[in-house]
Each structure stands twice: as structure tokens, then as C-alpha cells.
PDB file of C-alpha atoms in Angstrom:
ATOM      1  CA  UNK A   8      -2.646  10.401   4.983  1.00 39.00           C
ATOM      2  CA  UNK A   9       0.277   8.612   5.131  1.00 45.00           C
ATOM      3  CA  UNK A  10       0.790   7.377   1.443  1.00 61.00           C
ATOM      4  CA  UNK A  11       1.812   3.437   1.727  1.00 92.00           C
ATOM      5  CA  UNK A  12       3.873   1.345  -0.905  1.00 96.00           C
ATOM      6  CA  UNK A  13       1.042  -0.041  -2.105  1.00 97.00           C
ATOM      7  CA  UNK A  14      -1.106   3.322  -2.550  1.00 97.00           C
ATOM      8  CA  UNK A  15       2.256   4.079  -4.830  1.00 98.00           C
ATOM      9  CA  UNK A  16       2.698   0.423  -6.471  1.00 98.00           C
ATOM     10  CA  UNK A  17      -0.749   0.365  -7.644  1.00 98.00           C
ATOM     11  CA  UNK A  18      -0.690   4.408  -8.806  1.00 98.00           C
ATOM     12  CA  UNK A  19       1.960   3.937 -10.870  1.00 98.00           C
ATOM     13  CA  UNK A  20       0.777   0.470 -12.476  1.00 98.00           C
ATOM     14  CA  UNK A  21      -2.372   2.779 -13.162  1.00 98.00           C
ATOM     15  CA  UNK A  22      -0.891   3.467 -16.731  1.00 97.00           C
ATOM     16  CA  UNK A  23      -0.364   2.045 -19.863  1.00 95.00           C
ATOM     17  CA  UNK A  24       2.764   3.318 -20.623  1.00 95.00           C
ATOM     18  CA  UNK A  25       4.703   2.462 -17.233  1.00 97.00           C
ATOM     19  CA  UNK A  26       3.288  -0.798 -17.533  1.00 97.00           C
ATOM     20  CA  UNK A  27       5.176  -1.194 -21.029  1.00 95.00           C
ATOM     21  CA  UNK A  28       8.295   0.248 -19.757  1.00 96.00           C
ATOM     22  CA  UNK A  29       8.177  -2.259 -16.869  1.00 96.00           C
ATOM     23  CA  UNK A  30       7.411  -5.036 -19.508  1.00 95.00           C
ATOM     24  CA  UNK A  31      10.795  -3.829 -21.501  1.00 94.00           C
ATOM     25  CA  UNK A  32      12.560  -3.666 -18.107  1.00 95.00           C
ATOM     26  CA  UNK A  33      11.723  -7.238 -17.654  1.00 95.00           C
ATOM     27  CA  UNK A  34      14.085  -8.255 -20.599  1.00 93.00           C
ATOM     28  CA  UNK A  35      16.928  -6.125 -19.159  1.00 93.00           C
ATOM     29  CA  UNK A  36      18.487  -2.731 -18.204  1.00 94.00           C
ATOM     30  CA  UNK A  37      17.865  -0.227 -20.501  1.00 93.00           C
ATOM     31  CA  UNK A  38      18.670   3.477 -20.911  1.00 92.00           C
ATOM     32  CA  UNK A  39      15.896   6.678 -21.199  1.00 91.00           C
ATOM     33  CA  UNK A  40      16.498   7.009 -25.057  1.00 89.00           C
ATOM     34  CA  UNK A  41      16.277   3.417 -25.374  1.00 90.00           C
ATOM     35  CA  UNK A  42      12.670   3.402 -23.211  1.00 91.00           C
ATOM     36  CA  UNK A  43      11.665   6.741 -25.591  1.00 90.00           C
ATOM     37  CA  UNK A  44      12.023   4.889 -28.811  1.00 89.00           C
ATOM     38  CA  UNK A  45       8.942   2.799 -29.069  1.00 88.00           C
ATOM     39  CA  UNK A  46       6.821   5.371 -27.652  1.00 84.00           C
ATOM     40  CA  UNK A  47       4.949   8.107 -29.365  1.00 82.00           C
ATOM     41  CA  UNK A  48       6.196  11.100 -26.821  1.00 86.00           C
ATOM     42  CA  UNK A  49       9.112  13.179 -25.929  1.00 89.00           C
ATOM     43  CA  UNK A  50      12.137  12.155 -23.997  1.00 91.00           C
ATOM     44  CA  UNK A  51      11.096  14.379 -20.827  1.00 93.00           C
ATOM     45  CA  UNK A  52       7.560  13.014 -20.955  1.00 93.00           C
ATOM     46  CA  UNK A  53       9.225   9.157 -20.561  1.00 94.00           C
ATOM     47  CA  UNK A  54      11.471  10.628 -17.892  1.00 94.00           C
ATOM     48  CA  UNK A  55       8.082  11.802 -15.904  1.00 96.00           C
ATOM     49  CA  UNK A  56       6.879   8.367 -15.990  1.00 97.00           C
ATOM     50  CA  UNK A  57      10.219   6.722 -15.340  1.00 96.00           C
ATOM     51  CA  UNK A  58      10.310   9.631 -12.039  1.00 96.00           C
ATOM     52  CA  UNK A  59       7.159   7.859 -10.874  1.00 97.00           C
ATOM     53  CA  UNK A  60       7.989   4.410 -11.395  1.00 98.00           C
ATOM     54  CA  UNK A  61      11.088   5.210  -9.413  1.00 97.00           C
ATOM     55  CA  UNK A  62       9.394   7.092  -6.675  1.00 97.00           C
ATOM     56  CA  UNK A  63       7.045   3.900  -6.393  1.00 97.00           C
ATOM     57  CA  UNK A  64      10.531   1.850  -6.312  1.00 97.00           C
ATOM     58  CA  UNK A  65       9.687  -0.122  -9.187  1.00 98.00           C
ATOM     59  CA  UNK A  66      12.799   1.038 -10.676  1.00 97.00           C
ATOM     60  CA  UNK A  67      16.214   1.906 -10.088  1.00 96.00           C
ATOM     61  CA  UNK A  68      19.369   3.678 -11.713  1.00 92.00           C
ATOM     62  CA  UNK A  69      22.633   3.241 -12.239  1.00 86.00           C
ATOM     63  CA  UNK A  70      25.273   4.994 -10.703  1.00 80.00           C
ATOM     64  CA  UNK A  71      27.147   5.971 -13.645  1.00 75.00           C
ATOM     65  CA  UNK A  72      26.349   9.323 -14.120  1.00 69.00           C
ATOM     66  CA  UNK A  73      26.492   9.541 -17.990  1.00 74.00           C
ATOM     67  CA  UNK A  74      23.798   6.898 -18.885  1.00 80.00           C
ATOM     68  CA  UNK A  75      21.841   5.756 -15.663  1.00 87.00           C
ATOM     69  CA  UNK A  76      20.424   2.886 -16.793  1.00 93.00           C
ATOM     70  CA  UNK A  77      17.161   1.687 -15.595  1.00 95.00           C
ATOM     71  CA  UNK A  78      16.842  -1.457 -13.492  1.00 95.00           C
ATOM     72  CA  UNK A  79      13.216  -3.230 -12.977  1.00 96.00           C
ATOM     73  CA  UNK A  80      13.050  -3.622  -9.098  1.00 95.00           C
ATOM     74  CA  UNK A  81      10.456  -6.263  -8.541  1.00 95.00           C
ATOM     75  CA  UNK A  82       9.828  -6.303  -4.686  1.00 94.00           C
ATOM     76  CA  UNK A  83       7.045  -3.847  -4.786  1.00 96.00           C
ATOM     77  CA  UNK A  84       5.133  -5.749  -7.573  1.00 96.00           C
ATOM     78  CA  UNK A  85       5.183  -9.116  -5.572  1.00 95.00           C
ATOM     79  CA  UNK A  86       3.607  -6.996  -2.586  1.00 95.00           C
ATOM     80  CA  UNK A  87       0.782  -6.181  -4.994  1.00 96.00           C
ATOM     81  CA  UNK A  88       0.603  -9.700  -5.959  1.00 96.00           C
ATOM     82  CA  UNK A  89      -0.050 -11.099  -2.437  1.00 95.00           C
ATOM     83  CA  UNK A  90      -2.175  -8.594  -1.726  1.00 95.00           C
ATOM     84  CA  UNK A  91      -4.297  -9.442  -4.865  1.00 96.00           C
ATOM     85  CA  UNK A  92      -3.932 -13.186  -3.696  1.00 95.00           C
ATOM     86  CA  UNK A  93      -6.123 -13.101  -0.925  1.00 93.00           C
ATOM     87  CA  UNK A  94      -9.260 -12.619  -2.982  1.00 95.00           C
ATOM     88  CA  UNK A  95      -7.730 -15.616  -5.317  1.00 93.00           C
ATOM     89  CA  UNK A  96     -10.804 -17.877  -3.288  1.00 91.00           C
ATOM     90  CA  UNK A  97     -13.350 -15.251  -4.131  1.00 91.00           C
ATOM     91  CA  UNK A  98     -12.834 -15.298  -7.692  1.00 92.00           C
ATOM     92  CA  UNK A  99     -12.440 -18.889  -8.056  1.00 91.00           C
ATOM     93  CA  UNK A 100     -15.571 -19.784  -6.147  1.00 88.00           C
ATOM     94  CA  UNK A 101     -17.478 -17.320  -8.560  1.00 86.00           C
ATOM     95  CA  UNK A 102     -16.030 -19.143 -11.635  1.00 85.00           C
ATOM     96  CA  UNK A 103     -16.912 -22.983 -10.144  1.00 87.00           C
ATOM     97  CA  UNK A 104     -20.501 -21.105  -9.639  1.00 87.00           C
ATOM     98  CA  UNK A 105     -20.547 -19.799 -12.949  1.00 86.00           C
ATOM     99  CA  UNK A 106     -19.268 -23.329 -14.383  1.00 88.00           C
ATOM    100  CA  UNK A 107     -21.831 -25.339 -12.482  1.00 89.00           C
ATOM    101  CA  UNK A 108     -24.583 -22.803 -14.067  1.00 89.00           C
ATOM    102  CA  UNK A 109     -22.909 -23.409 -17.425  1.00 89.00           C
ATOM    103  CA  UNK A 110     -23.150 -27.142 -17.055  1.00 90.00           C
ATOM    104  CA  UNK A 111     -26.521 -26.809 -15.755  1.00 89.00           C
ATOM    105  CA  UNK A 112     -27.897 -24.711 -18.645  1.00 87.00           C
ATOM    106  CA  UNK A 113     -26.360 -27.557 -20.880  1.00 87.00           C
ATOM    107  CA  UNK A 114     -27.952 -30.716 -19.175  1.00 81.00           C
ATOM    108  CA  UNK A 115     -31.323 -29.517 -17.867  1.00 68.00           C
ATOM    109  CA  UNK A 116     -32.215 -32.552 -16.391  1.00 65.00           C
TER     110      UNK A 116
ATOM    111  CA  UNK B  27      -5.871   7.465 -24.760  1.00 39.00           C
ATOM    112  CA  UNK B  28      -8.401   4.662 -24.124  1.00 45.00           C
ATOM    113  CA  UNK B  29      -8.349   3.779 -20.427  1.00 62.00           C
ATOM    114  CA  UNK B  30      -8.154   0.015 -20.126  1.00 92.00           C
ATOM    115  CA  UNK B  31      -9.714  -2.371 -17.668  1.00 96.00           C
ATOM    116  CA  UNK B  32      -6.186  -2.292 -15.802  1.00 97.00           C
ATOM    117  CA  UNK B  33      -5.796   1.241 -15.883  1.00 98.00           C
ATOM    118  CA  UNK B  34      -8.893   1.341 -13.881  1.00 98.00           C
ATOM    119  CA  UNK B  35      -8.085  -1.334 -11.487  1.00 98.00           C
ATOM    120  CA  UNK B  36      -4.929  -0.579 -10.602  1.00 98.00           C
ATOM    121  CA  UNK B  37      -6.208   3.403 -10.230  1.00 98.00           C
ATOM    122  CA  UNK B  38      -9.337   2.341  -8.062  1.00 98.00           C
ATOM    123  CA  UNK B  39      -6.607   0.300  -5.567  1.00 98.00           C
ATOM    124  CA  UNK B  40      -3.928   2.786  -5.289  1.00 98.00           C
ATOM    125  CA  UNK B  41      -6.488   4.476  -2.075  1.00 97.00           C
ATOM    126  CA  UNK B  42      -6.324   2.563   1.837  1.00 95.00           C
ATOM    127  CA  UNK B  43      -9.899   3.263   2.130  1.00 95.00           C
ATOM    128  CA  UNK B  44     -11.159   1.538  -1.193  1.00 97.00           C
ATOM    129  CA  UNK B  45      -8.796  -0.969  -0.308  1.00 96.00           C
ATOM    130  CA  UNK B  46     -10.379  -1.713   3.031  1.00 95.00           C
ATOM    131  CA  UNK B  47     -13.907  -1.671   1.727  1.00 96.00           C
ATOM    132  CA  UNK B  48     -13.019  -4.272  -0.693  1.00 96.00           C
ATOM    133  CA  UNK B  49     -11.831  -6.362   2.268  1.00 95.00           C
ATOM    134  CA  UNK B  50     -14.911  -5.823   4.040  1.00 94.00           C
ATOM    135  CA  UNK B  51     -17.083  -6.433   1.084  1.00 95.00           C
ATOM    136  CA  UNK B  52     -14.707 -10.026   0.593  1.00 95.00           C
ATOM    137  CA  UNK B  53     -16.844 -11.171   3.718  1.00 93.00           C
ATOM    138  CA  UNK B  54     -20.035 -10.559   2.357  1.00 93.00           C
ATOM    139  CA  UNK B  55     -22.387  -7.446   0.755  1.00 94.00           C
ATOM    140  CA  UNK B  56     -22.888  -4.671   2.445  1.00 93.00           C
ATOM    141  CA  UNK B  57     -25.282  -1.550   2.780  1.00 92.00           C
ATOM    142  CA  UNK B  58     -23.248   2.212   2.218  1.00 91.00           C
ATOM    143  CA  UNK B  59     -23.906   3.259   5.728  1.00 89.00           C
ATOM    144  CA  UNK B  60     -22.438   0.234   6.893  1.00 90.00           C
ATOM    145  CA  UNK B  61     -19.612   0.623   4.598  1.00 91.00           C
ATOM    146  CA  UNK B  62     -19.171   4.121   6.234  1.00 90.00           C
ATOM    147  CA  UNK B  63     -18.999   3.246   9.424  1.00 89.00           C
ATOM    148  CA  UNK B  64     -15.583   1.992  10.638  1.00 88.00           C
ATOM    149  CA  UNK B  65     -14.333   5.357   8.602  1.00 84.00           C
ATOM    150  CA  UNK B  66     -13.401   8.518   9.882  1.00 82.00           C
ATOM    151  CA  UNK B  67     -15.427  10.104   6.467  1.00 86.00           C
ATOM    152  CA  UNK B  68     -18.729  11.318   5.682  1.00 90.00           C
ATOM    153  CA  UNK B  69     -21.396   8.824   4.188  1.00 91.00           C
ATOM    154  CA  UNK B  70     -20.998  10.835   0.574  1.00 93.00           C
ATOM    155  CA  UNK B  71     -17.076  10.710   0.856  1.00 93.00           C
ATOM    156  CA  UNK B  72     -17.141   6.838   1.143  1.00 94.00           C
ATOM    157  CA  UNK B  73     -20.367   7.235  -1.568  1.00 94.00           C
ATOM    158  CA  UNK B  74     -17.580   8.864  -4.282  1.00 96.00           C
ATOM    159  CA  UNK B  75     -15.205   5.759  -3.325  1.00 97.00           C
ATOM    160  CA  UNK B  76     -17.559   3.523  -4.436  1.00 96.00           C
ATOM    161  CA  UNK B  77     -18.459   4.899  -7.166  1.00 96.00           C
ATOM    162  CA  UNK B  78     -14.939   4.831  -8.266  1.00 97.00           C
ATOM    163  CA  UNK B  79     -15.245   1.122  -7.021  1.00 98.00           C
ATOM    164  CA  UNK B  80     -18.397   0.518  -9.469  1.00 97.00           C
ATOM    165  CA  UNK B  81     -16.396   2.530 -12.417  1.00 97.00           C
ATOM    166  CA  UNK B  82     -13.810  -0.199 -12.423  1.00 97.00           C
ATOM    167  CA  UNK B  83     -16.045  -2.821 -12.484  1.00 97.00           C
ATOM    168  CA  UNK B  84     -15.135  -4.090  -8.745  1.00 98.00           C
ATOM    169  CA  UNK B  85     -17.945  -3.739  -6.606  1.00 97.00           C
ATOM    170  CA  UNK B  86     -21.577  -4.019  -7.858  1.00 96.00           C
ATOM    171  CA  UNK B  87     -25.023  -2.592  -6.577  1.00 92.00           C
ATOM    172  CA  UNK B  88     -28.284  -4.554  -5.591  1.00 86.00           C
ATOM    173  CA  UNK B  89     -31.397  -3.658  -7.768  1.00 80.00           C
ATOM    174  CA  UNK B  90     -33.486  -2.877  -4.524  1.00 74.00           C
ATOM    175  CA  UNK B  91     -33.943   1.074  -4.622  1.00 69.00           C
ATOM    176  CA  UNK B  92     -33.933   1.711  -1.255  1.00 74.00           C
ATOM    177  CA  UNK B  93     -31.147  -0.447  -0.122  1.00 80.00           C
ATOM    178  CA  UNK B  94     -29.205  -1.182  -3.172  1.00 87.00           C
ATOM    179  CA  UNK B  95     -26.231  -3.624  -1.019  1.00 93.00           C
ATOM    180  CA  UNK B  96     -22.553  -3.436  -2.010  1.00 95.00           C
ATOM    181  CA  UNK B  97     -21.226  -6.919  -3.524  1.00 95.00           C
ATOM    182  CA  UNK B  98     -17.514  -7.592  -4.488  1.00 96.00           C
ATOM    183  CA  UNK B  99     -16.853  -8.288  -8.192  1.00 95.00           C
ATOM    184  CA  UNK B 100     -13.565 -10.137  -8.340  1.00 95.00           C
ATOM    185  CA  UNK B 101     -12.785 -10.508 -11.933  1.00 94.00           C
ATOM    186  CA  UNK B 102     -10.736  -7.264 -12.287  1.00 96.00           C
ATOM    187  CA  UNK B 103      -8.761  -8.411  -9.282  1.00 96.00           C
ATOM    188  CA  UNK B 104      -7.805 -11.596 -11.315  1.00 95.00           C
ATOM    189  CA  UNK B 105      -6.908  -9.653 -14.330  1.00 95.00           C
ATOM    190  CA  UNK B 106      -4.554  -7.568 -12.379  1.00 96.00           C
ATOM    191  CA  UNK B 107      -3.130 -10.719 -10.437  1.00 96.00           C
ATOM    192  CA  UNK B 108      -2.556 -12.524 -13.840  1.00 95.00           C
ATOM    193  CA  UNK B 109      -0.855  -8.898 -15.053  1.00 95.00           C
ATOM    194  CA  UNK B 110       1.481  -9.354 -12.117  1.00 96.00           C
ATOM    195  CA  UNK B 111       2.315 -12.686 -12.298  1.00 95.00           C
ATOM    196  CA  UNK B 112       4.265 -12.711 -14.903  1.00 93.00           C
ATOM    197  CA  UNK B 113       6.816 -10.924 -12.951  1.00 95.00           C
ATOM    198  CA  UNK B 114       7.172 -13.980 -10.792  1.00 93.00           C
ATOM    199  CA  UNK B 115       9.854 -15.178 -12.277  1.00 91.00           C
ATOM    200  CA  UNK B 116      11.919 -12.156 -11.870  1.00 92.00           C
ATOM    201  CA  UNK B 117      11.248 -11.473  -7.761  1.00 92.00           C
ATOM    202  CA  UNK B 118      11.842 -15.051  -7.304  1.00 92.00           C
ATOM    203  CA  UNK B 119      15.054 -15.107  -8.927  1.00 89.00           C
ATOM    204  CA  UNK B 120      16.050 -12.048  -7.123  1.00 86.00           C
ATOM    205  CA  UNK B 121      14.914 -13.675  -3.743  1.00 85.00           C
ATOM    206  CA  UNK B 122      17.385 -16.369  -4.414  1.00 88.00           C
ATOM    207  CA  UNK B 123      20.479 -14.500  -5.556  1.00 87.00           C
ATOM    208  CA  UNK B 124      19.731 -13.021  -2.406  1.00 86.00           C
ATOM    209  CA  UNK B 125      19.561 -15.966  -0.301  1.00 89.00           C
ATOM    210  CA  UNK B 126      22.587 -17.312  -1.785  1.00 90.00           C
ATOM    211  CA  UNK B 127      24.283 -13.873  -1.239  1.00 89.00           C
ATOM    212  CA  UNK B 128      23.435 -14.683   2.413  1.00 90.00           C
ATOM    213  CA  UNK B 129      24.791 -17.913   3.049  1.00 90.00           C
ATOM    214  CA  UNK B 130      27.852 -17.184   1.243  1.00 90.00           C
ATOM    215  CA  UNK B 131      28.254 -14.117   3.695  1.00 88.00           C
ATOM    216  CA  UNK B 132      27.716 -16.493   6.452  1.00 87.00           C
ATOM    217  CA  UNK B 133      29.581 -19.720   5.409  1.00 81.00           C
ATOM    218  CA  UNK B 134      32.742 -17.351   3.710  1.00 68.00           C
ATOM    219  CA  UNK B 135      34.818 -20.488   2.684  1.00 65.00           C
TER     220      UNK B 135
END
């Protein structure tokens, strides 16, 4: 089956290290060695996570062959956000219902 | 490593069949056999996808032992949406930059 952009984006986000890398890159570009520092992981293990993120189009790497700083690419995040937003009405409706229920419990007349 | 709710939510969403099941359930509760119908899949294969969704808290099953209709639980979708929303400023800023660039290309004075 064709692996869509959404498949790749959600799969890439299903890991706390990869989400932490994106959070770090949201503050500015960074090199592999700087990204690896805060994690209790080897540089190759972090490089593997970067490959997953790059394959999903969530990061890109600079052209400088020596350094290749990583750069956040937010477009796939927006697509995932847009997909989730379709369900917004449903969770808002459920929360309204819950609130009404709690109000009735507090004021049972 | 502890598998967080976000890990489970994003992993569950990284599959087109599971996303289609959620879309179907957003229109109302449904039984396994009705959910299986539109997919070119066996009932056990669809049941497996339902287990992943249930394990991630994205659906629940009714108590009627015979039928057990599936029900969408939107709370994990909201958590994923909230996580993605932190990056909204970044994609909006990038799109603004892109727009300015296009304007400059169209009107190069």
C-alpha cells in the first residue's frame, strides 16, 4: 500500500526522542552532535532518528558537507494538524456534554 | 522507555485504514462487521486495527457482549492536536515569508 505523507508524519511523531528533536529545532537549526548531547544515546542512534524525520520531510539538512545543520520543515506538521482539526467539533461537543453533566451534579434541582 | 499517550496516538494514526475507521466512527457508532465492509480486508484484520485504536484510547467498545459497537473517543486526538499547535507559529511564519518572496518575484521593483 502506498505510504502517504500522513502515514510517514504520524509514524515519525510516535517517538519521544524524535518529538524532542523537533522541539529543539523549533528554536533554531542545530548540528547532529548538538542534538545528540541532551539524550542518553549514541550519535549513530540519534542519526537514525534524524533519518526518519528527514524521510518524513520534517527536517532538512544544510548543504555544507562538513556540518550539515538540521532545519525544521513545518509543512507536514500543518497537514497532520489539519487532519486532526476535523475532529475538533467532536471533542468540543463531548466536553460541553461533560460540563453540563458536572453542572447538573453540582446543582441537582 | 515508557510509552506515552502521544506515542500510542501517533502510532495508531500512522495507518490509512485506522484513520478511515476513525472517520467512519466520527459519523456515529458502528459494529465490527459494518466497519470491515468498505475495506478489502478480512474481519480479523480489521479487528486487529480496532485493537490498536482501542489500546491507544481512540475508540471504546459498547458493553453489549453480543454486539459491542465501536465508539470514537476524541480526547487523545485533542492531545495530539495541542502538541502540533505549538508549531503553528513556525509554519505561519514560513508561509508569510514564502508569500512575500512570491510578491517580490511578481513585482520586482
